[in-house]
Structure formats: C-alpha cells, structure tokens
C-alpha cells in the first residue's frame, strides 16, 4: 500500500507541474474530469460484465485478484499515457490544436516511424475488433428479445438492421460531439449491473450449487486472463478523450475515477456469477441467468450500452484513417462516405465470424496487453529521458521499477494469452458465415 501511495503521489506531483501549460488540444469547451471518466467507463463497461464470470472458470478464485490487479495497473498506465501527451503538448506547439490521433503521435515521437506504425496498427485492429464484438452481441440480444416476443428474424438480418441504425450516428466528429451517448451507456450499464446481480443472487438461493470449475490448466488460464485484460483495456481510446478535455492535465484524475466505477460494476456480477453458476457459466452471463421479466430489461439495457459503446470505440479508428486520407475535421460528405464504408467493413466481418468469447481473449491477450501494459510505461520512460529544448523529466526509482515490472509482465502474459486464444479459436466450432447459409442463424 505504501508503494501504491507513492505512485499516486508521483502522479499528482507530475500533474500539478503541468497545470500552467497553454494547451490547446482540449481547450475547445471540451470534456471535464467527470465527462472524461464517463467516456472511459462507457468504452470499457458492458462486454466485461457479460464475459468476466465465465473467465473465472479458467482462473479459479485467483481471477478475482487478477481483476483488481488489472484495474490498478490499467489506471496507472492510463495515467502514464496521459502524462506522455502532456509532455508532448509542452514540447511541441503544433500539437496544441485539435489532434485526431494522439496515441499515434505519442508513438511517433517516442519511437519514430516504427512506434507510429505499431500503435496505429494495434489500435485499429483492437478497436475494429471490439466494434465487431459489440455489433454481434447487440444483434444477438435483439434477436433473442424479438424471438421471445414470438417473431423469428434471422440474426444475420439483425446485424444489417442494427448496422444501418448505427451508421448515421458514427458520422459525429469527436467525443465532445457525442458525450450524451457516453452518459447513456454508463447509466444503462449501471442499472443493468444492479439487476443482473440481484437475479444471480436469486438464482443462488433457489437453485442447487454447481461445481465451480475443472482443474486450472495453462491454456484456459491465459485465455481467461486475455478476457480479463480486455475488460480493463480502454487505453486505445483514452488519448482521444484527453485531447478533447478542457484541462488535459487532469486526465489522471479522470482515469482513476473511471476505474473505480468499472470495478464497482464488475466485481459484484463477476464474483456472484462465478460462485452461482460455476463451470456452467456461459461466455455471455445473460445466457446463464433464469429467464424472466428482469432479464428482458437487462438485455435491453446491455444492448443500449453496446449500441452507445459501438459509436465510442469506432470513433478513434475513423479519426485515424481520416487523418491519413486528409479528410477535413469539420463535417463533410467525405466523412459521411468514409464512415459508411467503415460500417460496411464491420458488418462484413460480423457476418463472417462466429461467437465472441475467443475473439475477446485474442484481442485482450495481444493488442490490449500491448497498448495498455507495454507501450504506455515504455513511451513514458522514453519521453522523460529525451533530450531537446526542454528540461529532462526525472523519474523516481520506484516508478522505474514499476514500469519495468509492468512491461515484463505484459510481455510474458501477452504472449501466453495470445497463444492460448489462438489455440482456443482453432479448437472452437465455427458457425457458417451468414452469406453462405443464412438459415442456420434463424
């Protein structure tokens, strides 16, 4: 606890030292600490609530500690990423105007072209994959709700319908243009978590206890760990939120608040779901909860979150490519056309891919580990010791040790989780793509 207190103290001191920087990256009547935290929660929460109880099957009870550890480490590396952006704003005036790809800029300045391309490819792969997962789950939830109401419409058609509804909303520019969507996502998920928890407790009282899980093995453990990493890895979009803040130097406070909220949402559902359903917990915990009116309400709320979350996670990908294609920052027909094409690509992949459980593990083990646990401390140390027309940023020994430990653990766990997720994907039963046989998805 003393070490963690030192880390928080260092974060506050570093943040205070930057408060007089004339930053323009967020000074456009942008986001506050609270609204930034809401955006971060809106991006992360939702899918994690559904997937984490089943993830504990692979880790056992130690998975509870892994959840807390991932939240703490993610908050720390998120704050480091925020300080990287503040250093860049302090040193380079050209980035004090609105920047659409801040994480990529951090990678370029810290590690040259290699860093830029590594960050760009990782972010786009990660968030594009998350968008596909959100579309899959939202469409599946709607199909189930409509089916329970007595109407059978193919899942493949629901993908098209939901994508069509979302497409015009994705045309909105940057996070500050659609903050009500983030608020809606957080409210929907908060209410859903309370209702899911209450239904799980009800099932725990009324039903017989089931075996918790089979013996833990390497593949299942690291596949589950990849899912846990995914649940807390909002870093690819964090810099875009910070770039829209009124005071970007307060990003560390916002990100700490966001992880406290996420933990408060995740832990009750994760722990109760695991100890109630044990080895029978499904990848989507809603499939384990007893059917009833409350489950219908929860499904609607989670679907609303996923729809809102989709707009949040696809936005940084669109901004990145729009910067490359020199599409104007203000709204034009070019933006609308480009983002429509992006939606069609997401739809095509969603129509081609099976279940989402192993996909979450693959993204979490590979891209999230890289973007959340390896690159932020690496870039932070590099920027602190870069020489130029500025003072060298001294880094306390305990921060260096923490950064090295996080990088090392990130590399080891990332390789292990990615390997395990690939094996799990290879072993899973892939469903037929929609465009081959749509009748199999009714």
mmCIF file with all atom_site columns, C-alpha atoms in Angstrom, residues 147-300:
data_model
loop_
_atom_site.group_PDB
_atom_site.id
_atom_site.type_symbol
_atom_site.label_atom_id
_atom_site.label_alt_id
_atom_site.label_comp_id
_atom_site.label_asym_id
_atom_site.label_entity_id
_atom_site.label_seq_id
_atom_site.pdbx_PDB_ins_code
_atom_site.Cartn_x
_atom_site.Cartn_y
_atom_site.Cartn_z
_atom_site.occupancy
_atom_site.B_iso_or_equiv
_atom_site.pdbx_formal_charge
_atom_site.auth_seq_id
_atom_site.auth_comp_id
_atom_site.auth_asym_id
_atom_site.auth_atom_id
_atom_site.pdbx_PDB_model_num
ATOM 1   C CA . UNK A 1 147 ? -37.838 -14.272 -30.655 1.00 0.00 ? 147 UNK A CA 1
ATOM 2   C CA . UNK A 1 148 ? -39.231 -14.359 -27.102 1.00 0.00 ? 148 UNK A CA 1
ATOM 3   C CA . UNK A 1 149 ? -41.960 -11.995 -28.293 1.00 0.00 ? 149 UNK A CA 1
ATOM 4   C CA . UNK A 1 150 ? -42.969 -14.591 -30.916 1.00 0.00 ? 150 UNK A CA 1
ATOM 5   C CA . UNK A 1 151 ? -41.229 -13.298 -34.046 1.00 0.00 ? 151 UNK A CA 1
ATOM 6   C CA . UNK A 1 152 ? -38.383 -15.196 -35.749 1.00 0.00 ? 152 UNK A CA 1
ATOM 7   C CA . UNK A 1 153 ? -35.968 -12.976 -37.679 1.00 0.00 ? 153 UNK A CA 1
ATOM 8   C CA . UNK A 1 154 ? -32.524 -14.223 -38.643 1.00 0.00 ? 154 UNK A CA 1
ATOM 9   C CA . UNK A 1 155 ? -29.543 -12.997 -36.644 1.00 0.00 ? 155 UNK A CA 1
ATOM 10  C CA . UNK A 1 156 ? -27.899 -12.141 -39.976 1.00 0.00 ? 156 UNK A CA 1
ATOM 11  C CA . UNK A 1 157 ? -30.707 -9.709  -40.792 1.00 0.00 ? 157 UNK A CA 1
ATOM 12  C CA . UNK A 1 158 ? -30.474 -8.118  -37.355 1.00 0.00 ? 158 UNK A CA 1
ATOM 13  C CA . UNK A 1 159 ? -26.805 -7.408  -37.983 1.00 0.00 ? 159 UNK A CA 1
ATOM 14  C CA . UNK A 1 160 ? -27.786 -5.432  -41.082 1.00 0.00 ? 160 UNK A CA 1
ATOM 15  C CA . UNK A 1 161 ? -30.623 -3.609  -39.302 1.00 0.00 ? 161 UNK A CA 1
ATOM 16  C CA . UNK A 1 162 ? -28.503 -2.588  -36.293 1.00 0.00 ? 162 UNK A CA 1
ATOM 17  C CA . UNK A 1 163 ? -25.593 -1.525  -38.527 1.00 0.00 ? 163 UNK A CA 1
ATOM 18  C CA . UNK A 1 164 ? -27.993 0.587   -40.597 1.00 0.00 ? 164 UNK A CA 1
ATOM 19  C CA . UNK A 1 165 ? -29.322 2.335   -37.479 1.00 0.00 ? 165 UNK A CA 1
ATOM 20  C CA . UNK A 1 166 ? -25.822 2.997   -36.134 1.00 0.00 ? 166 UNK A CA 1
ATOM 21  C CA . UNK A 1 167 ? -24.284 4.226   -39.373 1.00 0.00 ? 167 UNK A CA 1
ATOM 22  C CA . UNK A 1 168 ? -25.535 7.858   -39.302 1.00 0.00 ? 168 UNK A CA 1
ATOM 23  C CA . UNK A 1 169 ? -24.595 8.201   -35.604 1.00 0.00 ? 169 UNK A CA 1
ATOM 24  C CA . UNK A 1 170 ? -20.974 7.257   -36.387 1.00 0.00 ? 170 UNK A CA 1
ATOM 25  C CA . UNK A 1 171 ? -20.747 10.360  -38.590 1.00 0.00 ? 171 UNK A CA 1
ATOM 26  C CA . UNK A 1 172 ? -20.390 12.519  -35.437 1.00 0.00 ? 172 UNK A CA 1
ATOM 27  C CA . UNK A 1 173 ? -16.889 14.010  -35.219 1.00 0.00 ? 173 UNK A CA 1
ATOM 28  C CA . UNK A 1 174 ? -15.024 13.564  -31.898 1.00 0.00 ? 174 UNK A CA 1
ATOM 29  C CA . UNK A 1 175 ? -16.022 12.528  -28.341 1.00 0.00 ? 175 UNK A CA 1
ATOM 30  C CA . UNK A 1 176 ? -17.046 16.041  -27.308 1.00 0.00 ? 176 UNK A CA 1
ATOM 31  C CA . UNK A 1 177 ? -19.672 15.937  -30.087 1.00 0.00 ? 177 UNK A CA 1
ATOM 32  C CA . UNK A 1 178 ? -21.485 12.902  -28.653 1.00 0.00 ? 178 UNK A CA 1
ATOM 33  C CA . UNK A 1 179 ? -20.984 12.990  -24.871 1.00 0.00 ? 179 UNK A CA 1
ATOM 34  C CA . UNK A 1 180 ? -24.705 12.198  -24.231 1.00 0.00 ? 180 UNK A CA 1
ATOM 35  C CA . UNK A 1 181 ? -24.063 8.795   -25.831 1.00 0.00 ? 181 UNK A CA 1
ATOM 36  C CA . UNK A 1 182 ? -21.385 8.045   -23.229 1.00 0.00 ? 182 UNK A CA 1
ATOM 37  C CA . UNK A 1 183 ? -23.700 9.123   -20.413 1.00 0.00 ? 183 UNK A CA 1
ATOM 38  C CA . UNK A 1 184 ? -26.427 6.855   -21.791 1.00 0.00 ? 184 UNK A CA 1
ATOM 39  C CA . UNK A 1 185 ? -24.000 3.930   -21.959 1.00 0.00 ? 185 UNK A CA 1
ATOM 40  C CA . UNK A 1 186 ? -22.927 4.331   -18.329 1.00 0.00 ? 186 UNK A CA 1
ATOM 41  C CA . UNK A 1 187 ? -26.462 4.762   -16.986 1.00 0.00 ? 187 UNK A CA 1
ATOM 42  C CA . UNK A 1 188 ? -27.714 1.719   -18.905 1.00 0.00 ? 188 UNK A CA 1
ATOM 43  C CA . UNK A 1 189 ? -24.823 -0.466  -17.717 1.00 0.00 ? 189 UNK A CA 1
ATOM 44  C CA . UNK A 1 190 ? -25.074 0.703   -14.092 1.00 0.00 ? 190 UNK A CA 1
ATOM 45  C CA . UNK A 1 191 ? -28.752 -0.213  -13.870 1.00 0.00 ? 191 UNK A CA 1
ATOM 46  C CA . UNK A 1 192 ? -28.123 -3.491  -15.724 1.00 0.00 ? 192 UNK A CA 1
ATOM 47  C CA . UNK A 1 193 ? -25.347 -4.494  -13.308 1.00 0.00 ? 193 UNK A CA 1
ATOM 48  C CA . UNK A 1 194 ? -27.629 -3.987  -10.296 1.00 0.00 ? 194 UNK A CA 1
ATOM 49  C CA . UNK A 1 195 ? -30.382 -6.053  -11.921 1.00 0.00 ? 195 UNK A CA 1
ATOM 50  C CA . UNK A 1 196 ? -28.013 -8.836  -13.069 1.00 0.00 ? 196 UNK A CA 1
ATOM 51  C CA . UNK A 1 197 ? -26.531 -9.048  -9.570  1.00 0.00 ? 197 UNK A CA 1
ATOM 52  C CA . UNK A 1 198 ? -29.991 -9.285  -7.991  1.00 0.00 ? 198 UNK A CA 1
ATOM 53  C CA . UNK A 1 199 ? -31.060 -12.048 -10.401 1.00 0.00 ? 199 UNK A CA 1
ATOM 54  C CA . UNK A 1 200 ? -27.853 -14.014 -9.826  1.00 0.00 ? 200 UNK A CA 1
ATOM 55  C CA . UNK A 1 201 ? -28.353 -13.832 -6.050  1.00 0.00 ? 201 UNK A CA 1
ATOM 56  C CA . UNK A 1 202 ? -31.924 -15.002 -6.571  1.00 0.00 ? 202 UNK A CA 1
ATOM 57  C CA . UNK A 1 203 ? -30.701 -17.972 -8.638  1.00 0.00 ? 203 UNK A CA 1
ATOM 58  C CA . UNK A 1 204 ? -28.085 -18.733 -5.984  1.00 0.00 ? 204 UNK A CA 1
ATOM 59  C CA . UNK A 1 205 ? -30.804 -19.034 -3.335  1.00 0.00 ? 205 UNK A CA 1
ATOM 60  C CA . UNK A 1 206 ? -33.281 -21.010 -5.425  1.00 0.00 ? 206 UNK A CA 1
ATOM 61  C CA . UNK A 1 207 ? -31.035 -23.407 -7.349  1.00 0.00 ? 207 UNK A CA 1
ATOM 62  C CA . UNK A 1 208 ? -28.615 -26.145 -6.357  1.00 0.00 ? 208 UNK A CA 1
ATOM 63  C CA . UNK A 1 209 ? -24.936 -25.243 -6.259  1.00 0.00 ? 209 UNK A CA 1
ATOM 64  C CA . UNK A 1 210 ? -22.866 -26.424 -9.219  1.00 0.00 ? 210 UNK A CA 1
ATOM 65  C CA . UNK A 1 211 ? -19.160 -27.363 -9.327  1.00 0.00 ? 211 UNK A CA 1
ATOM 66  C CA . UNK A 1 212 ? -17.081 -24.208 -9.620  1.00 0.00 ? 212 UNK A CA 1
ATOM 67  C CA . UNK A 1 213 ? -14.683 -25.219 -12.363 1.00 0.00 ? 213 UNK A CA 1
ATOM 68  C CA . UNK A 1 214 ? -12.399 -28.009 -13.591 1.00 0.00 ? 214 UNK A CA 1
ATOM 69  C CA . UNK A 1 215 ? -8.706  -28.017 -12.631 1.00 0.00 ? 215 UNK A CA 1
ATOM 70  C CA . UNK A 1 216 ? -6.856  -24.962 -13.966 1.00 0.00 ? 216 UNK A CA 1
ATOM 71  C CA . UNK A 1 217 ? -4.565  -25.518 -16.962 1.00 0.00 ? 217 UNK A CA 1
ATOM 72  C CA . UNK A 1 218 ? -2.211  -23.254 -18.928 1.00 0.00 ? 218 UNK A CA 1
ATOM 73  C CA . UNK A 1 219 ? -4.427  -22.701 -21.989 1.00 0.00 ? 219 UNK A CA 1
ATOM 74  C CA . UNK A 1 220 ? -7.644  -21.997 -20.097 1.00 0.00 ? 220 UNK A CA 1
ATOM 75  C CA . UNK A 1 221 ? -5.908  -19.768 -17.552 1.00 0.00 ? 221 UNK A CA 1
ATOM 76  C CA . UNK A 1 222 ? -4.274  -17.464 -20.100 1.00 0.00 ? 222 UNK A CA 1
ATOM 77  C CA . UNK A 1 223 ? -7.311  -17.473 -22.377 1.00 0.00 ? 223 UNK A CA 1
ATOM 78  C CA . UNK A 1 224 ? -9.320  -16.251 -19.389 1.00 0.00 ? 224 UNK A CA 1
ATOM 79  C CA . UNK A 1 225 ? -6.591  -13.770 -18.492 1.00 0.00 ? 225 UNK A CA 1
ATOM 80  C CA . UNK A 1 226 ? -6.855  -12.318 -22.000 1.00 0.00 ? 226 UNK A CA 1
ATOM 81  C CA . UNK A 1 227 ? -10.577 -11.749 -21.413 1.00 0.00 ? 227 UNK A CA 1
ATOM 82  C CA . UNK A 1 228 ? -9.840  -10.003 -18.101 1.00 0.00 ? 228 UNK A CA 1
ATOM 83  C CA . UNK A 1 229 ? -7.257  -7.765  -19.806 1.00 0.00 ? 229 UNK A CA 1
ATOM 84  C CA . UNK A 1 230 ? -9.826  -6.926  -22.462 1.00 0.00 ? 230 UNK A CA 1
ATOM 85  C CA . UNK A 1 231 ? -12.345 -5.875  -19.813 1.00 0.00 ? 231 UNK A CA 1
ATOM 86  C CA . UNK A 1 232 ? -9.987  -3.231  -18.398 1.00 0.00 ? 232 UNK A CA 1
ATOM 87  C CA . UNK A 1 233 ? -8.111  -2.168  -21.531 1.00 0.00 ? 233 UNK A CA 1
ATOM 88  C CA . UNK A 1 234 ? -9.648  1.105   -22.677 1.00 0.00 ? 234 UNK A CA 1
ATOM 89  C CA . UNK A 1 235 ? -6.262  2.663   -23.494 1.00 0.00 ? 235 UNK A CA 1
ATOM 90  C CA . UNK A 1 236 ? -6.588  2.809   -27.312 1.00 0.00 ? 236 UNK A CA 1
ATOM 91  C CA . UNK A 1 237 ? -9.310  5.466   -26.980 1.00 0.00 ? 237 UNK A CA 1
ATOM 92  C CA . UNK A 1 238 ? -8.021  7.217   -23.826 1.00 0.00 ? 238 UNK A CA 1
ATOM 93  C CA . UNK A 1 239 ? -5.821  9.791   -25.627 1.00 0.00 ? 239 UNK A CA 1
ATOM 94  C CA . UNK A 1 240 ? -8.713  10.844  -27.861 1.00 0.00 ? 240 UNK A CA 1
ATOM 95  C CA . UNK A 1 241 ? -10.730 11.601  -24.719 1.00 0.00 ? 241 UNK A CA 1
ATOM 96  C CA . UNK A 1 242 ? -7.820  13.526  -23.209 1.00 0.00 ? 242 UNK A CA 1
ATOM 97  C CA . UNK A 1 243 ? -7.350  15.532  -26.418 1.00 0.00 ? 243 UNK A CA 1
ATOM 98  C CA . UNK A 1 244 ? -10.951 16.741  -26.035 1.00 0.00 ? 244 UNK A CA 1
ATOM 99  C CA . UNK A 1 245 ? -10.581 17.779  -22.368 1.00 0.00 ? 245 UNK A CA 1
ATOM 100 C CA . UNK A 1 246 ? -10.777 21.379  -21.201 1.00 0.00 ? 246 UNK A CA 1
ATOM 101 C CA . UNK A 1 247 ? -7.775  20.679  -18.985 1.00 0.00 ? 247 UNK A CA 1
ATOM 102 C CA . UNK A 1 248 ? -5.841  17.651  -20.321 1.00 0.00 ? 248 UNK A CA 1
ATOM 103 C CA . UNK A 1 249 ? -3.530  17.768  -17.287 1.00 0.00 ? 249 UNK A CA 1
ATOM 104 C CA . UNK A 1 250 ? -6.449  16.416  -15.197 1.00 0.00 ? 250 UNK A CA 1
ATOM 105 C CA . UNK A 1 251 ? -6.662  13.211  -17.210 1.00 0.00 ? 251 UNK A CA 1
ATOM 106 C CA . UNK A 1 252 ? -5.047  11.108  -14.456 1.00 0.00 ? 252 UNK A CA 1
ATOM 107 C CA . UNK A 1 253 ? -7.846  12.031  -12.044 1.00 0.00 ? 253 UNK A CA 1
ATOM 108 C CA . UNK A 1 254 ? -10.485 11.168  -14.645 1.00 0.00 ? 254 UNK A CA 1
ATOM 109 C CA . UNK A 1 255 ? -8.971  7.792   -15.418 1.00 0.00 ? 255 UNK A CA 1
ATOM 110 C CA . UNK A 1 256 ? -8.637  6.860   -11.736 1.00 0.00 ? 256 UNK A CA 1
ATOM 111 C CA . UNK A 1 257 ? -12.312 7.703   -11.202 1.00 0.00 ? 257 UNK A CA 1
ATOM 112 C CA . UNK A 1 258 ? -13.313 5.657   -14.238 1.00 0.00 ? 258 UNK A CA 1
ATOM 113 C CA . UNK A 1 259 ? -11.585 2.501   -12.967 1.00 0.00 ? 259 UNK A CA 1
ATOM 114 C CA . UNK A 1 260 ? -13.167 2.835   -9.543  1.00 0.00 ? 260 UNK A CA 1
ATOM 115 C CA . UNK A 1 261 ? -16.575 2.953   -11.249 1.00 0.00 ? 261 UNK A CA 1
ATOM 116 C CA . UNK A 1 262 ? -15.740 -0.006  -13.509 1.00 0.00 ? 262 UNK A CA 1
ATOM 117 C CA . UNK A 1 263 ? -14.585 -2.135  -10.570 1.00 0.00 ? 263 UNK A CA 1
ATOM 118 C CA . UNK A 1 264 ? -17.795 -1.284  -8.692  1.00 0.00 ? 264 UNK A CA 1
ATOM 119 C CA . UNK A 1 265 ? -19.753 -2.545  -11.706 1.00 0.00 ? 265 UNK A CA 1
ATOM 120 C CA . UNK A 1 266 ? -17.684 -5.630  -12.489 1.00 0.00 ? 266 UNK A CA 1
ATOM 121 C CA . UNK A 1 267 ? -16.841 -7.266  -9.168  1.00 0.00 ? 267 UNK A CA 1
ATOM 122 C CA . UNK A 1 268 ? -20.334 -7.968  -7.742  1.00 0.00 ? 268 UNK A CA 1
ATOM 123 C CA . UNK A 1 269 ? -21.540 -9.553  -11.004 1.00 0.00 ? 269 UNK A CA 1
ATOM 124 C CA . UNK A 1 270 ? -18.271 -11.426 -11.611 1.00 0.00 ? 270 UNK A CA 1
ATOM 125 C CA . UNK A 1 271 ? -17.975 -12.923 -8.131  1.00 0.00 ? 271 UNK A CA 1
ATOM 126 C CA . UNK A 1 272 ? -21.657 -13.781 -7.690  1.00 0.00 ? 272 UNK A CA 1
ATOM 127 C CA . UNK A 1 273 ? -21.907 -15.178 -11.238 1.00 0.00 ? 273 UNK A CA 1
ATOM 128 C CA . UNK A 1 274 ? -18.888 -17.437 -10.768 1.00 0.00 ? 274 UNK A CA 1
ATOM 129 C CA . UNK A 1 275 ? -19.966 -18.801 -7.380  1.00 0.00 ? 275 UNK A CA 1
ATOM 130 C CA . UNK A 1 276 ? -23.565 -19.314 -8.533  1.00 0.00 ? 276 UNK A CA 1
ATOM 131 C CA . UNK A 1 277 ? -23.103 -20.930 -11.956 1.00 0.00 ? 277 UNK A CA 1
ATOM 132 C CA . UNK A 1 278 ? -19.507 -22.187 -11.606 1.00 0.00 ? 278 UNK A CA 1
ATOM 133 C CA . UNK A 1 279 ? -18.367 -24.253 -14.552 1.00 0.00 ? 279 UNK A CA 1
ATOM 134 C CA . UNK A 1 280 ? -21.777 -23.794 -16.212 1.00 0.00 ? 280 UNK A CA 1
ATOM 135 C CA . UNK A 1 281 ? -21.337 -20.023 -16.662 1.00 0.00 ? 281 UNK A CA 1
ATOM 136 C CA . UNK A 1 282 ? -21.703 -19.026 -20.328 1.00 0.00 ? 282 UNK A CA 1
ATOM 137 C CA . UNK A 1 283 ? -19.490 -16.610 -22.274 1.00 0.00 ? 283 UNK A CA 1
ATOM 138 C CA . UNK A 1 284 ? -22.475 -14.236 -22.045 1.00 0.00 ? 284 UNK A CA 1
ATOM 139 C CA . UNK A 1 285 ? -23.679 -14.385 -18.426 1.00 0.00 ? 285 UNK A CA 1
ATOM 140 C CA . UNK A 1 286 ? -27.202 -13.424 -19.536 1.00 0.00 ? 286 UNK A CA 1
ATOM 141 C CA . UNK A 1 287 ? -27.486 -16.907 -21.053 1.00 0.00 ? 287 UNK A CA 1
ATOM 142 C CA . UNK A 1 288 ? -26.975 -18.389 -17.575 1.00 0.00 ? 288 UNK A CA 1
ATOM 143 C CA . UNK A 1 289 ? -29.476 -16.215 -15.710 1.00 0.00 ? 289 UNK A CA 1
ATOM 144 C CA . UNK A 1 290 ? -33.012 -17.623 -15.321 1.00 0.00 ? 290 UNK A CA 1
ATOM 145 C CA . UNK A 1 291 ? -35.481 -16.212 -17.849 1.00 0.00 ? 291 UNK A CA 1
ATOM 146 C CA . UNK A 1 292 ? -37.972 -13.638 -16.637 1.00 0.00 ? 292 UNK A CA 1
ATOM 147 C CA . UNK A 1 293 ? -39.099 -10.001 -16.916 1.00 0.00 ? 293 UNK A CA 1
ATOM 148 C CA . UNK A 1 294 ? -35.932 -8.693  -15.226 1.00 0.00 ? 294 UNK A CA 1
ATOM 149 C CA . UNK A 1 295 ? -33.706 -10.498 -17.730 1.00 0.00 ? 295 UNK A CA 1
ATOM 150 C CA . UNK A 1 296 ? -35.625 -8.833  -20.570 1.00 0.00 ? 296 UNK A CA 1
ATOM 151 C CA . UNK A 1 297 ? -34.980 -5.409  -19.024 1.00 0.00 ? 297 UNK A CA 1
ATOM 152 C CA . UNK A 1 298 ? -31.292 -6.256  -18.535 1.00 0.00 ? 298 UNK A CA 1
ATOM 153 C CA . UNK A 1 299 ? -30.957 -7.413  -22.141 1.00 0.00 ? 299 UNK A CA 1
ATOM 154 C CA . UNK A 1 300 ? -32.454 -4.138  -23.358 1.00 0.00 ? 300 UNK A CA 1
#
